mmCIF file of C-alpha atoms in Angstrom:
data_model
loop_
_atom_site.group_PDB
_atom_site.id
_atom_site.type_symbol
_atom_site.label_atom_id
_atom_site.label_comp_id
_atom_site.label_asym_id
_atom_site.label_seq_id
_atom_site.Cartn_x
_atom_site.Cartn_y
_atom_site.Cartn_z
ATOM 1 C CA UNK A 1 -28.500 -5.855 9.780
ATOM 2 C CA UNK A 2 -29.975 -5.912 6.669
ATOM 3 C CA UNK A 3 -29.969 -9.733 5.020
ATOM 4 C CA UNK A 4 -28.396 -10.945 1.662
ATOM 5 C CA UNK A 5 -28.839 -13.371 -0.650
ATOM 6 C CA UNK A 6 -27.101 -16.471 -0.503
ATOM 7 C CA UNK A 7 -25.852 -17.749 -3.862
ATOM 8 C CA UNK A 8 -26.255 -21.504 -5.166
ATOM 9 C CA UNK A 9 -22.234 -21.681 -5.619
ATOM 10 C CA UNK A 10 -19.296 -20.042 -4.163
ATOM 11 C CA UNK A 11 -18.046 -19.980 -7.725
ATOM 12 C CA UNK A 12 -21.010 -17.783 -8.939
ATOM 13 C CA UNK A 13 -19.789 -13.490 -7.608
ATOM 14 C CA UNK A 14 -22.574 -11.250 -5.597
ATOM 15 C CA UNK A 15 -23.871 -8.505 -6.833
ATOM 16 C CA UNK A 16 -24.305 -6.218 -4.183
ATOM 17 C CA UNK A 17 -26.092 -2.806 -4.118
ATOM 18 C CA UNK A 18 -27.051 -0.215 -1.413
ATOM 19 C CA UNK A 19 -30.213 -1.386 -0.943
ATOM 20 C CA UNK A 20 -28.953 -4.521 0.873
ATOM 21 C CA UNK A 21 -25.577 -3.133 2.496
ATOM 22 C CA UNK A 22 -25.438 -2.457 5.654
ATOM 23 C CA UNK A 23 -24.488 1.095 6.312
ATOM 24 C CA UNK A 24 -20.919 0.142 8.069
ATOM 25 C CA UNK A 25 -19.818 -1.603 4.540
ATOM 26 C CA UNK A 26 -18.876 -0.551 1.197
ATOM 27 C CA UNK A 27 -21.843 1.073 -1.187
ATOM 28 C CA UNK A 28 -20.493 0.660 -4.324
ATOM 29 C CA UNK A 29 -22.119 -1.371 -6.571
ATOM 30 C CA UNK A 30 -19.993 -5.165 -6.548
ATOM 31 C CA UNK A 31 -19.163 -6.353 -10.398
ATOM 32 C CA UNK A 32 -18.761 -9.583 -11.497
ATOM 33 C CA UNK A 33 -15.999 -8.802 -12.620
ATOM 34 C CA UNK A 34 -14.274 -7.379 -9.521
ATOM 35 C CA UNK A 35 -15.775 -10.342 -7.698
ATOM 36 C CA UNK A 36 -14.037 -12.513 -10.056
ATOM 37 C CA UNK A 37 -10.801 -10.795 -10.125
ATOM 38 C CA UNK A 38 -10.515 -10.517 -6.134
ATOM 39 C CA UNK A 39 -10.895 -14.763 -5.592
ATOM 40 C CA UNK A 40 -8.397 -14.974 -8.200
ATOM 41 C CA UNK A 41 -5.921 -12.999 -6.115
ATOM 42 C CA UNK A 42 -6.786 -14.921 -3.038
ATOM 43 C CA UNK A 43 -6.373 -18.501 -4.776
ATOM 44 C CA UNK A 44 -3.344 -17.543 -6.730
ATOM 45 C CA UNK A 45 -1.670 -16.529 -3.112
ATOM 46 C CA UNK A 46 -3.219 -20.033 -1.559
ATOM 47 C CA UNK A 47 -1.727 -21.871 -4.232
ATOM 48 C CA UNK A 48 1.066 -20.175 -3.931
ATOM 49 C CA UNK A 49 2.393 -19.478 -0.628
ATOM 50 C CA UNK A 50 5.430 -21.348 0.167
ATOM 51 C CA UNK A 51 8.688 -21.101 2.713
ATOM 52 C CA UNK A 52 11.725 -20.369 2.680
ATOM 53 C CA UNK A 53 13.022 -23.238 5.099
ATOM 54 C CA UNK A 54 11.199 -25.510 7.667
ATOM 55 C CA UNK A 55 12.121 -22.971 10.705
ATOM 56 C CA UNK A 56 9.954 -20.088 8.876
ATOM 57 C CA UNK A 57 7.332 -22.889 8.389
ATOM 58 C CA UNK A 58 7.523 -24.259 12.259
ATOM 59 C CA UNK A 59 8.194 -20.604 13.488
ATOM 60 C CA UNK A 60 5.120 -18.189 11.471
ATOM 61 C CA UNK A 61 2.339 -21.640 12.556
ATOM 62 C CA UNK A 62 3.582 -21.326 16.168
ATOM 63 C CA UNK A 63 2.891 -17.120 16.284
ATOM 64 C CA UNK A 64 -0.226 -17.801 14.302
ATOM 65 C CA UNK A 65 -1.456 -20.247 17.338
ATOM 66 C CA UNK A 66 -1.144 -17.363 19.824
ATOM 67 C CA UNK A 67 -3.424 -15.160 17.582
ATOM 68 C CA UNK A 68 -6.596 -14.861 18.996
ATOM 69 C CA UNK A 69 -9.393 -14.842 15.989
ATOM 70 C CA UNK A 70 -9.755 -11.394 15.609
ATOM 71 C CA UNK A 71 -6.031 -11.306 15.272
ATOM 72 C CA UNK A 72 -5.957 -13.317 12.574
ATOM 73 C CA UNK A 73 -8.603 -11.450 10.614
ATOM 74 C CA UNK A 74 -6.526 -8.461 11.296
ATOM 75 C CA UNK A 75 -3.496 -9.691 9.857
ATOM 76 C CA UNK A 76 -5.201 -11.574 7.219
ATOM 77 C CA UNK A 77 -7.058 -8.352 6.411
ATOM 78 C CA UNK A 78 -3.767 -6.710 5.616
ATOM 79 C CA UNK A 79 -4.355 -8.426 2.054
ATOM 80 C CA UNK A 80 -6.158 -5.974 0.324
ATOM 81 C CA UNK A 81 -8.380 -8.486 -1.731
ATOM 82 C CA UNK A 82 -9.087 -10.649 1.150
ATOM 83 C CA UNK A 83 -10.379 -7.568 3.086
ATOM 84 C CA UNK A 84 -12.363 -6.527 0.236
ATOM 85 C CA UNK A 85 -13.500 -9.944 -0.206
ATOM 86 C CA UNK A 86 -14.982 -9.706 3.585
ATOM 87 C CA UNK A 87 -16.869 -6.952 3.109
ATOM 88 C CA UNK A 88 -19.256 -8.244 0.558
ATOM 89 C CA UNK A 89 -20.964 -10.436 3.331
ATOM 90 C CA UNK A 90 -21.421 -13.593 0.921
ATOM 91 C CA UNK A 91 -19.909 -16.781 1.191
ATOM 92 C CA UNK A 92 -18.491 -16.233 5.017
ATOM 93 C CA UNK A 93 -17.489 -19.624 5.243
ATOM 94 C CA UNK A 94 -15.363 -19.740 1.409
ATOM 95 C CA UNK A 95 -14.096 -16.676 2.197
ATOM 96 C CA UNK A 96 -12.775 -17.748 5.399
ATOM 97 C CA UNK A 97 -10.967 -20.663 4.138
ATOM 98 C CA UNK A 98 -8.469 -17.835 2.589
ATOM 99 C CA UNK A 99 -7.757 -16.166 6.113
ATOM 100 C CA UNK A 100 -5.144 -18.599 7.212
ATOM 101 C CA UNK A 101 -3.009 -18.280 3.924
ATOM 102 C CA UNK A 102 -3.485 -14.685 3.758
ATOM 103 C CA UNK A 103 -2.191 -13.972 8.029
ATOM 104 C CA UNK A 104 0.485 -16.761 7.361
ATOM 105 C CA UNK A 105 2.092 -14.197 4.465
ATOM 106 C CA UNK A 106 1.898 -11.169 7.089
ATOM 107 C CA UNK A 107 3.821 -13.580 9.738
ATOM 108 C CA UNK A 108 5.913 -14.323 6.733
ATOM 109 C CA UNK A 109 7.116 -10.768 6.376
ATOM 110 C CA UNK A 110 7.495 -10.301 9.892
ATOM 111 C CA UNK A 111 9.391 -13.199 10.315
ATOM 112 C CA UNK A 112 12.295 -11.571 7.592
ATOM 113 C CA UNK A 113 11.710 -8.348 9.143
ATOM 114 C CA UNK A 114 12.682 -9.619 12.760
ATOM 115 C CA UNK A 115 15.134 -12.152 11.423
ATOM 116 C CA UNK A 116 13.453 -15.375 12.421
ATOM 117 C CA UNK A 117 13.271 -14.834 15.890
ATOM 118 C CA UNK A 118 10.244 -16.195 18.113
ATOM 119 C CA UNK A 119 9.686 -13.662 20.146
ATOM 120 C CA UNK A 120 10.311 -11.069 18.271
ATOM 121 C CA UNK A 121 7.656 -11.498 15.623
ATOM 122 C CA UNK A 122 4.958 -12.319 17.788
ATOM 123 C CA UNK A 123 5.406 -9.161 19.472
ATOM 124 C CA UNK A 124 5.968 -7.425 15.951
ATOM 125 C CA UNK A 125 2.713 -8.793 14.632
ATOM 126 C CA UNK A 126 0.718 -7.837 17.516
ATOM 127 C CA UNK A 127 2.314 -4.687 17.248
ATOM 128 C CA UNK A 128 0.955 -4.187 13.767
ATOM 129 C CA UNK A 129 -2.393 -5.712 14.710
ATOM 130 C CA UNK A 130 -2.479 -2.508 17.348
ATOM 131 C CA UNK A 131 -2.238 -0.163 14.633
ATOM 132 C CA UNK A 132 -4.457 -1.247 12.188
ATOM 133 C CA UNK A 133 -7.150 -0.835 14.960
ATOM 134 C CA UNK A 134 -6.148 2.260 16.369
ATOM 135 C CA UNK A 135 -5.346 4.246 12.880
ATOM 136 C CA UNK A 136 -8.832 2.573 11.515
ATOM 137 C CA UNK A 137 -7.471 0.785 8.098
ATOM 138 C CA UNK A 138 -10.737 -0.212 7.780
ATOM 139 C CA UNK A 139 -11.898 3.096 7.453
ATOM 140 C CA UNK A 140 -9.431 4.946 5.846
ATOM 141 C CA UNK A 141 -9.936 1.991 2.547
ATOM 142 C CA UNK A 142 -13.767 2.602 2.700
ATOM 143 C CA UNK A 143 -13.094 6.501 3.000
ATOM 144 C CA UNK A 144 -12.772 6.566 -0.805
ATOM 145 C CA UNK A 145 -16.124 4.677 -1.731
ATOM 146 C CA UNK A 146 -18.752 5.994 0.455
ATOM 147 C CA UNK A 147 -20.122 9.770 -0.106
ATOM 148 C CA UNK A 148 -22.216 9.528 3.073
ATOM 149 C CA UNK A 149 -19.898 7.896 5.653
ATOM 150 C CA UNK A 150 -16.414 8.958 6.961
ATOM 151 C CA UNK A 151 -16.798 12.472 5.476
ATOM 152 C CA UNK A 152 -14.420 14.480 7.655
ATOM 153 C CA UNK A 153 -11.375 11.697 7.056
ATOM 154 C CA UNK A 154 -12.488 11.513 3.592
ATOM 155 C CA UNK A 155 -11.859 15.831 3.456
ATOM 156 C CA UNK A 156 -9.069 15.652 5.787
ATOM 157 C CA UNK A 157 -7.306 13.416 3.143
ATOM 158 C CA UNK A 158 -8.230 15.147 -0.131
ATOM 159 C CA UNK A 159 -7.306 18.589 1.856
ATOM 160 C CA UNK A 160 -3.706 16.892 2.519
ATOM 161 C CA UNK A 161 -2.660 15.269 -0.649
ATOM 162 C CA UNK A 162 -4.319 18.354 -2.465
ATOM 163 C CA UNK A 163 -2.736 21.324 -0.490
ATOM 164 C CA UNK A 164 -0.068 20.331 1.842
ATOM 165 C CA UNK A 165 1.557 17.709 0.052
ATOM 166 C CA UNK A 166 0.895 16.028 -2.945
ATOM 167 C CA UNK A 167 1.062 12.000 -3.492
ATOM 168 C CA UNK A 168 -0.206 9.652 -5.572
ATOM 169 C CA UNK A 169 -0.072 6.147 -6.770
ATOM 170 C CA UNK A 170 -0.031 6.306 -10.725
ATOM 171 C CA UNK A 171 2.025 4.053 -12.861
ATOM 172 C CA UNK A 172 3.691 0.556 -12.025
ATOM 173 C CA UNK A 173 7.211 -1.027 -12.327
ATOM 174 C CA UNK A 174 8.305 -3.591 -15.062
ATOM 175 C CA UNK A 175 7.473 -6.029 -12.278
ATOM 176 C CA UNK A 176 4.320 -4.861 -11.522
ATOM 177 C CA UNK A 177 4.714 -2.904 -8.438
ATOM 178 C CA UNK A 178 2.897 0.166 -7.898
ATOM 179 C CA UNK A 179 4.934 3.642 -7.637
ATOM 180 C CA UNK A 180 4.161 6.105 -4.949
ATOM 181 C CA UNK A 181 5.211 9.543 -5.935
ATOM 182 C CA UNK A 182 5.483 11.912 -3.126
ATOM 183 C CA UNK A 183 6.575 15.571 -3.491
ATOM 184 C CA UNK A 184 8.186 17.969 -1.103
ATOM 185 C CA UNK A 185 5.562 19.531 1.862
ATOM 186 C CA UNK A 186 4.424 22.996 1.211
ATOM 187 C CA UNK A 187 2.647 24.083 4.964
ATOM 188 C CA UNK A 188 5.084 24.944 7.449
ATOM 189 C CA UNK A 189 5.125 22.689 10.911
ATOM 190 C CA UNK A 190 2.345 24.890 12.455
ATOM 191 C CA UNK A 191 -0.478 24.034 10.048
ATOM 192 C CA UNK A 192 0.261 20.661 10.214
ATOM 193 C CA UNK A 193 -3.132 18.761 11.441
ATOM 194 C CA UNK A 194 -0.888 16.097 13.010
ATOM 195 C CA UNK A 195 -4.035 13.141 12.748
ATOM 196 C CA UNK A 196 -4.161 14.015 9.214
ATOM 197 C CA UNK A 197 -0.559 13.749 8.368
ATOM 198 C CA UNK A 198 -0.409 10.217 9.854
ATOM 199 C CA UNK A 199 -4.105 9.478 7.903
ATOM 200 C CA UNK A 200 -3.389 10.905 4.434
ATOM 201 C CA UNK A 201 0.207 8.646 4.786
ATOM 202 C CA UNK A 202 -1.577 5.663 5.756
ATOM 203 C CA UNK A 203 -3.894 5.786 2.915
ATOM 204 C CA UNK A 204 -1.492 6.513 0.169
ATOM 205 C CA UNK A 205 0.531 3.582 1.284
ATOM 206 C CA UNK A 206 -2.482 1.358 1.878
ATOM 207 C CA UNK A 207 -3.498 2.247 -1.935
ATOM 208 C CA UNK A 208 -0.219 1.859 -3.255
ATOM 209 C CA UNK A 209 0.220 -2.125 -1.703
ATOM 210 C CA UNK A 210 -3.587 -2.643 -2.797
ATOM 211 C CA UNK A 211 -2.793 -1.362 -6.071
ATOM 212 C CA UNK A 212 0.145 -3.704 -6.409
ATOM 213 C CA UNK A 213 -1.548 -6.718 -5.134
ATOM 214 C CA UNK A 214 -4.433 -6.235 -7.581
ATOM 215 C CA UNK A 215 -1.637 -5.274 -10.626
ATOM 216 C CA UNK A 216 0.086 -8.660 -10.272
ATOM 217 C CA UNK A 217 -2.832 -11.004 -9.093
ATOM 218 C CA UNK A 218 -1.309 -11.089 -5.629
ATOM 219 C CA UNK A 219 2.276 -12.628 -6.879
ATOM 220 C CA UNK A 220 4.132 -8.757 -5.812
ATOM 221 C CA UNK A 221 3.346 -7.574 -2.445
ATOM 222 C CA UNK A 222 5.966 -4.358 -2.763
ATOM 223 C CA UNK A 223 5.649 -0.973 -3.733
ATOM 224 C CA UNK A 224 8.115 1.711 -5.612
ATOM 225 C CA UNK A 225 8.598 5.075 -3.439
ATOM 226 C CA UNK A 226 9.349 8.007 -5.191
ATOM 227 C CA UNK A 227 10.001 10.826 -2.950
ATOM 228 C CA UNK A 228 11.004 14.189 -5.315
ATOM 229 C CA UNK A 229 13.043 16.729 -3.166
ATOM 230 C CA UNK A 230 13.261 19.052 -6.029
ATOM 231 C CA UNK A 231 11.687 22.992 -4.488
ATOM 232 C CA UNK A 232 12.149 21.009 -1.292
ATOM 233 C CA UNK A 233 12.355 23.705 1.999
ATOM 234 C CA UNK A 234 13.399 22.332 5.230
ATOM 235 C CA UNK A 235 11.015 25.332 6.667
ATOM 236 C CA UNK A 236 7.947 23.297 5.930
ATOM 237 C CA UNK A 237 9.056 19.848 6.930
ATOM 238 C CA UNK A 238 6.431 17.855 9.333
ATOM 239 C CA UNK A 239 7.566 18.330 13.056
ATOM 240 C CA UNK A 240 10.481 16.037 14.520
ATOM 241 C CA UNK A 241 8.024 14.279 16.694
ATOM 242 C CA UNK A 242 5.713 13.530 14.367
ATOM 243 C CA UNK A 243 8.098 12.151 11.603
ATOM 244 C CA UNK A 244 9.706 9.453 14.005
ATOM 245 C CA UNK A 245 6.126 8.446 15.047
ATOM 246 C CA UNK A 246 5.099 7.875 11.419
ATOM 247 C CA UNK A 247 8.260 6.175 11.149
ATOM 248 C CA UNK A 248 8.200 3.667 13.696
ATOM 249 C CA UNK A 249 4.178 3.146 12.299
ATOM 250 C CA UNK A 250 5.710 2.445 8.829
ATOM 251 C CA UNK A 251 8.248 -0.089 9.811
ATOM 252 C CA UNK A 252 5.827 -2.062 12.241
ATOM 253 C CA UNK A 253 2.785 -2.142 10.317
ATOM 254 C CA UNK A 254 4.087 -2.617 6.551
ATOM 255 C CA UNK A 255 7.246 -4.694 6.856
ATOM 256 C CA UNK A 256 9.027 -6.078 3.920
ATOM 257 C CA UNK A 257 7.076 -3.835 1.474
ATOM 258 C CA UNK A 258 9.684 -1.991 0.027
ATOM 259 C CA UNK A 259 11.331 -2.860 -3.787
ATOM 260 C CA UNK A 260 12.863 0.219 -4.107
ATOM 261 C CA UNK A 261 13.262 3.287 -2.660
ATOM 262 C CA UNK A 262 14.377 6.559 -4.581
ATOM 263 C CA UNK A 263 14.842 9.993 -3.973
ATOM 264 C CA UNK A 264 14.866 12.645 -6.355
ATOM 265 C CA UNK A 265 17.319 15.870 -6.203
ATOM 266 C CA UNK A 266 17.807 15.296 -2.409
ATOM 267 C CA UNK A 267 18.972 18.126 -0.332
ATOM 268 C CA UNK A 268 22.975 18.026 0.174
ATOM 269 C CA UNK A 269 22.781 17.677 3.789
ATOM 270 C CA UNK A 270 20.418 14.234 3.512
ATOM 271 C CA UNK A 271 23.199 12.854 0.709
ATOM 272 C CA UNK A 272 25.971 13.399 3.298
ATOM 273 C CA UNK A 273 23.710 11.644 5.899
ATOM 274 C CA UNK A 274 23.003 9.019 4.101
ATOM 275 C CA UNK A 275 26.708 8.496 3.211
ATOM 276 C CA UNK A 276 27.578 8.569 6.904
ATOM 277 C CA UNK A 277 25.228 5.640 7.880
ATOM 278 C CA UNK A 278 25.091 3.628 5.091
ATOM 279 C CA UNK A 279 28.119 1.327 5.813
ATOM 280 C CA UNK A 280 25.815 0.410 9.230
ATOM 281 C CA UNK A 281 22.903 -0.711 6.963
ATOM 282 C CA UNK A 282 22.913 -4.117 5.882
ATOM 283 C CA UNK A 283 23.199 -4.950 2.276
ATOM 284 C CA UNK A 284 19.704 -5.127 1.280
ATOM 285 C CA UNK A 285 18.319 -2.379 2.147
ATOM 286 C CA UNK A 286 21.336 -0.241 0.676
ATOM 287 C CA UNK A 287 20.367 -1.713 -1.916
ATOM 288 C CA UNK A 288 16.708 -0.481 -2.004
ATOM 289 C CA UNK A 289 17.929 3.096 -1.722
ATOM 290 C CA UNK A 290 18.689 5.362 -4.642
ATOM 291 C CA UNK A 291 19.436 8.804 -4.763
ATOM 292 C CA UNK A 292 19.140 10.585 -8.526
ATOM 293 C CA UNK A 293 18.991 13.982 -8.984
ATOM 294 C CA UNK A 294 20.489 16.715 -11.892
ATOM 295 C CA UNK A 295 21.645 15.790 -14.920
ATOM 296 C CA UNK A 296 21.897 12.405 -13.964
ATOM 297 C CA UNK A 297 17.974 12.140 -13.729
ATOM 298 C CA UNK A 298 17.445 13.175 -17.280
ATOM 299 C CA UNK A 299 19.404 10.224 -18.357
ATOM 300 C CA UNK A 300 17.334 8.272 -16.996
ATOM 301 C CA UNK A 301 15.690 6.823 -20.019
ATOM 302 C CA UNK A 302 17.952 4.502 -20.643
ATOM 303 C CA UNK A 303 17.238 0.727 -20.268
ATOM 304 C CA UNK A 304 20.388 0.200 -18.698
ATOM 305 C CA UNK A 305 19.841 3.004 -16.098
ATOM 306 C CA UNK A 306 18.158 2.950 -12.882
ATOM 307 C CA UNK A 307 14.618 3.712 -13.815
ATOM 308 C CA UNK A 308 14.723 2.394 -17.549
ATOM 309 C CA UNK A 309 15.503 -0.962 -15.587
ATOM 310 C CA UNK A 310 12.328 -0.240 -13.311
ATOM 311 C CA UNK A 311 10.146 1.153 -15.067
ATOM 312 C CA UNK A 312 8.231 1.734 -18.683
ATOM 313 C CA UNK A 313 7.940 5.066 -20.540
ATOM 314 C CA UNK A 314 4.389 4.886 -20.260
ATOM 315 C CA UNK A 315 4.218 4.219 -16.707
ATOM 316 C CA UNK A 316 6.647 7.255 -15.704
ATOM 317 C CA UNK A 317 6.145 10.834 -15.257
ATOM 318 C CA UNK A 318 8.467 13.267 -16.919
ATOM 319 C CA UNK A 319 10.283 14.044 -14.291
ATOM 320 C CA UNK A 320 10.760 10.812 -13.777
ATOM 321 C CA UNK A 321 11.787 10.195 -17.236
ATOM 322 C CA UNK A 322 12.772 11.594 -20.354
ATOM 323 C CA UNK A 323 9.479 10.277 -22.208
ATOM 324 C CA UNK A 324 7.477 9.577 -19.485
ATOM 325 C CA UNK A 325 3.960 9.579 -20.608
ATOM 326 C CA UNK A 326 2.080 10.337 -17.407
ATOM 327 C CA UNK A 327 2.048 13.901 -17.470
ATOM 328 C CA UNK A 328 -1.687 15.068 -16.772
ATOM 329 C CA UNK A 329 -1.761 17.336 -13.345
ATOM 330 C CA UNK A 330 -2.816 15.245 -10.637
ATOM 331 C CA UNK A 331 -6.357 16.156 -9.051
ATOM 332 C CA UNK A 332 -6.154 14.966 -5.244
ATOM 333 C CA UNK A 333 -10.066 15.121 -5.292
ATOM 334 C CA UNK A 334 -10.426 12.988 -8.287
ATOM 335 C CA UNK A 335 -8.200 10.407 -6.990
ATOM 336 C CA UNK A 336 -9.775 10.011 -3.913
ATOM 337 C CA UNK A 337 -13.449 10.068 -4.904
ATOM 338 C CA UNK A 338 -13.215 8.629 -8.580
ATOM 339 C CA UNK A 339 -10.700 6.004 -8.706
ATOM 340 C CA UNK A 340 -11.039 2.717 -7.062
ATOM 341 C CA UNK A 341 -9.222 2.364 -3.894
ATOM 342 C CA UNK A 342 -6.876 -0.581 -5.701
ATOM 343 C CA UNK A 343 -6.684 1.811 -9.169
ATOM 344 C CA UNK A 344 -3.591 3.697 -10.409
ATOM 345 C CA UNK A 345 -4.740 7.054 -10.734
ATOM 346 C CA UNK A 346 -4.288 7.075 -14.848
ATOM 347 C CA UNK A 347 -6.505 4.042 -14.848
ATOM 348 C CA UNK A 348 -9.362 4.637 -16.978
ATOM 349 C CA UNK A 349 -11.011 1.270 -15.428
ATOM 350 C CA UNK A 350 -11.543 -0.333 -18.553
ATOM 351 C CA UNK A 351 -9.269 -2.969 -18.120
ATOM 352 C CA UNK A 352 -11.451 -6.239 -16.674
ATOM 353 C CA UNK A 353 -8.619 -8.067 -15.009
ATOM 354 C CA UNK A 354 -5.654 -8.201 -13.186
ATOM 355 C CA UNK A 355 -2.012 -7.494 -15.773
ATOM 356 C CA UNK A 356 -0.736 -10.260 -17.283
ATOM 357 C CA UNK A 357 0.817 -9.842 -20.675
ATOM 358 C CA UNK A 358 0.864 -5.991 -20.016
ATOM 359 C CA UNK A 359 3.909 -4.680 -22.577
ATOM 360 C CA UNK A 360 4.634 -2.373 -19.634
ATOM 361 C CA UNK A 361 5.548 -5.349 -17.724
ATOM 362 C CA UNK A 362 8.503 -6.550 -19.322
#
């Protein structure tokens, strides 16, 4: 392994280039800037992590004990800026003193998730920890920076969002969470590459919660999902099999992510469905679930309606929104290879830290 410099201060930021990376870690040339912006995450969530009661306190520091230590960089590492962080091989030790905060707010959501109970969350979070290593998270976040390395994963992604379904993370809520747009699938079952469905899935969702942690300096860890049904043919949805798989992943590896969930025009037969088992659901997460479609979706621009109470002309599609100002075609390739992994995909990049007094945002 190739050796780096070690810096007089922990306060001063690498500058890393491929001549002293390591072939297994990010080649991008490391700003300052993004240096700078990524310890500010990680110390505003130190500073900030708190409990709910003394049981979630007692309960997440007794699952954390049972976590071996490449556990807890796992779960740790589902913090986009503290993985990041990690792979800039400087300041091992600083960096480390984050790991701790950053696996105590995955136990955190786990602990909600499986309603406090012991057990439960220690097998949930192991769980996770499973999946992270067999889907590769590392590699599908460092598919996007390197031209060389993880070329077929890299294709097999752009080939998905481009051609079988498209989705992207472009604009942000009033609060600061990313939205995930995802339109209806457009292969039928049969040219489904199963590995890539589950891959191209992962890494839109892993980019949308990176994308909100970086948008809000690590105070939102939730994203917006905006699933359009409109052209929508049952005919070309993913196979049964594969659906409940990704299912199950979603709900064990990325718990408590959700704001708000809404689906555009949705097929009549879903509406009914969802009318059916809604009074089993509990409160909260009927909450999270909209459905909007017809005329009712061109109202939308109101600030008393659903989506004029989420979200910002200028962070909102058209269909979205009456107004919405994000209206450029969206270019699979150019989101994958050109904007950073943590980036909206309007971002032109020029902005040198994380939102604060973003007019967007209120």
């Amino acid at each position: 392994m190739t050796a780096t410099t070690m810096l007089p201060t922990a306060a001063t930021p690498p500058i890393t280039t491929a001549a002293n990376v390591n072939a297994n870690v990010t080649t991008a040339t490391t700003t300052t800037t993004e240096w700078k912006e990524f310890k500010m995450i990680l110390d505003k969530s130190k500073d900030g992590l708190c409990f709910a009661s003394s049981k979630q306190k007692e309960v997440c520091e007794k699952v954390l004990k049972q976590l071996s230590d490449e556990e807890l960089e796992i779960a740790a590492s589902s913090s986009y800026a503290y993985w990041w962080m990690k792979q800039q091989q400087h300041h091992d030790s600083m960096i480390s003193s984050y790991r701790n905060t950053m696996a105590m707010k995955e136990c955190q959501r786990h602990y909600i998730g499986e309603k406090g109970n012991y057990t439960k969350i220690l097998s949930a979070i192991k769980e996770a920890i499973g999946y992270r290593l067999e889907y590769d998270i590392d590699s599908i976040r460092r598919c996007s920076s390197l031209k060389t390395l993880h070329h077929e994963l890299k294709e097999m992604i752009i080939d998905e969002l481009g051609n079988k379904q498209e989705m992207v993370v472009r604009g942000h809520g009033k609060q600061r969470h990313a939205i995930l747009y995802k339109q209806p699938r457009t292969v039928p079952p049969e040219e489904t590459n199963e590995r890539a469905y589950i891959m191209a899935n992962l890494y839109i969702a892993e980019r949308a919660l990176a994308a909100t942690e970086y948008l809000s300096c690590g105070e939102e860890e939730k994203l917006i999902a905006i699933f359009n049904f409109d052209n929508y043919s049952r005919s070309n949805s993913p196979p049964h099999h594969l659906h409940s798989l990704f299912t199950k992943l979603l709900q064990r590896t990325y718990p408590e992510r959700l704001k708000k969930f809404v689906v555009l025009d949705a097929p009549l037969w879903m509406r009914l469905g969802f009318k059916v088992i809604s009074p089993f659901l509990a409160a909260e997460t009927r909450e999270k679930i909209n459905f909007v479609g017809g005329a009712e979706k061109k109202k939308q621009g109101g600030s008393s309606s659903l989506f004029g109470e989420l979200v910002h002309p200028s962070q909102a599609t058209p269909y979205l929104m009456d107004g919405g100002k994000l209206s450029s075609e969206v270019d699979a390739r150019h989101f994958v290879l050109n904007v950073p992994f943590y980036r909206l995909y309007d971002d032109d990049g020029d902005d040198d830290d994380c939102i604060a007094d973003d007019p967007s945002s209120s």
